Amino acid sequence: MSNRKFFYKGRQDPRENHVKFGYETKASAKSGSKKYPLSLVVTSEERKQEVEALVAEAQLYAEIRIDNSEGAVESIAELTALLNKKGTVKLDKIPERNAPCSCGSGKKYKKCCG
């Protein structure tokens, strides 16, 4: 064995920068906005008008294309996902034991409704 010293010179295989790979860096890229409209496909003119009404009602933006070829499939999954998105659930705060009851009786919560 020789008397050479080995010095660490950094990582031999540099990792990819996380900004370019893997993470969603465009968090502001909200689908359905003017800059990033939804891309929808429908099968008839009547259906296009229905979907346009849904998009306008939800205050979104979309590029709707009609595909009336044989075996065409409607593709509006992006829109249905945005429309069915649930809002934040807020619960009313329960009063503390010694706080006055919220029913208006004037008693403490623990003696009335608690």
Coordinates of C-alpha atoms in Angstrom, one line a residue:
M1 CA 0.0 0.0 0.0
S2 CA 1.4 3.4 -0.9
N3 CA 1.5 6.5 1.3
R4 CA -0.8 8.7 -0.8
K5 CA -3.4 10.9 0.9
F6 CA -6.8 11.1 -0.6
F7 CA -8.6 14.4 -0.4
Y8 CA -12.4 14.8 -0.9
K9 CA -13.0 17.0 -4.0
G10 CA -16.7 17.2 -3.8
R11 CA -19.3 14.9 -5.3
Q12 CA -18.2 12.9 -8.3
D13 CA -21.6 12.9 -10.0
P14 CA -23.2 16.3 -9.6
R15 CA -27.0 16.1 -8.7
E16 CA -29.5 17.8 -10.9
N17 CA -30.7 21.2 -9.7
H18 CA -34.0 20.8 -8.0
V19 CA -35.3 23.9 -9.7
K20 CA -35.1 22.3 -13.1
F21 CA -36.2 18.7 -12.1
G22 CA -38.9 17.2 -9.9
Y23 CA -40.5 20.0 -8.1
E24 CA -43.4 22.2 -9.3
T25 CA -41.7 25.5 -9.6
K26 CA -44.6 27.3 -11.3
A27 CA -46.9 27.3 -8.3
S28 CA -48.7 30.3 -9.8
A29 CA -49.5 28.3 -12.9
K30 CA -53.2 28.0 -12.0
S31 CA -55.1 26.0 -14.6
G32 CA -58.2 27.8 -15.8
S33 CA -56.6 31.2 -15.7
K34 CA -56.1 33.5 -18.7
K35 CA -52.4 32.6 -19.0
Y36 CA -53.1 28.8 -18.5
P37 CA -56.5 28.0 -20.0
L38 CA -58.1 24.6 -19.7
S39 CA -57.8 22.4 -22.8
L40 CA -61.2 20.7 -23.3
V41 CA -62.5 18.5 -26.1
V42 CA -66.2 18.0 -26.7
T43 CA -68.1 15.9 -29.4
S44 CA -70.8 18.4 -30.6
E45 CA -71.7 22.0 -31.0
E46 CA -74.5 21.8 -28.4
R47 CA -72.2 20.2 -25.8
K48 CA -69.6 23.0 -26.5
Q49 CA -72.2 25.6 -25.7
E50 CA -73.1 23.8 -22.4
V51 CA -69.4 23.5 -21.4
E52 CA -68.8 27.2 -22.3
A53 CA -71.7 28.1 -20.0
L54 CA -70.1 26.0 -17.2
V55 CA -66.7 27.7 -17.7
A56 CA -68.2 31.2 -17.7
E57 CA -70.2 30.5 -14.6
A58 CA -67.1 29.3 -12.8
Q59 CA -65.2 32.4 -14.0
L60 CA -62.5 30.2 -15.7
Y61 CA -60.9 30.3 -19.1
A62 CA -60.8 27.4 -21.5
E63 CA -59.9 26.4 -25.1
I64 CA -62.8 24.2 -26.2
R65 CA -62.3 22.0 -29.3
I66 CA -65.0 20.0 -31.1
D67 CA -64.0 16.5 -32.2
N68 CA -66.9 14.9 -34.1
S69 CA -64.9 12.1 -35.7
E70 CA -66.0 8.5 -35.3
G71 CA -65.3 7.2 -31.8
A72 CA -64.4 10.6 -30.4
V73 CA -64.3 10.9 -26.6
E74 CA -65.2 13.9 -24.6
S75 CA -62.3 15.2 -22.4
I76 CA -63.4 17.6 -19.7
A77 CA -61.8 16.0 -16.7
E78 CA -59.8 19.2 -15.8
L79 CA -63.0 21.2 -15.7
T80 CA -64.9 18.7 -13.6
A81 CA -62.0 18.5 -11.2
L82 CA -62.0 22.2 -10.7
L83 CA -65.8 22.4 -10.3
N84 CA -65.9 19.6 -7.7
K85 CA -63.1 21.1 -5.6
K86 CA -64.3 21.4 -2.0
G87 CA -63.9 24.6 -0.1
T88 CA -62.4 25.0 3.4
V89 CA -64.5 23.4 6.1
K90 CA -65.0 25.8 9.0
L91 CA -66.4 24.6 12.3
D92 CA -68.0 26.9 14.9
K93 CA -65.9 27.2 18.1
I94 CA -67.5 25.4 21.0
P95 CA -67.6 27.8 24.1
E96 CA -65.5 26.9 27.1
R97 CA -67.2 25.3 30.1
N98 CA -67.5 28.5 32.1
A99 CA -68.4 30.8 29.2
P100 CA -72.0 32.0 28.9
C101 CA -74.0 29.6 26.8
S102 CA -74.5 30.4 23.1
C103 CA -78.3 29.6 23.2
G104 CA -78.9 32.8 25.1
S105 CA -80.2 31.4 28.4
G106 CA -77.7 33.3 30.5
K107 CA -76.4 30.2 32.2
K108 CA -72.9 28.8 31.9
Y109 CA -72.3 26.5 29.0
K110 CA -71.5 23.5 31.3
K111 CA -74.9 23.9 33.2
C112 CA -77.0 24.5 30.0
C113 CA -76.0 22.8 26.7
G114 CA -72.7 21.3 27.7

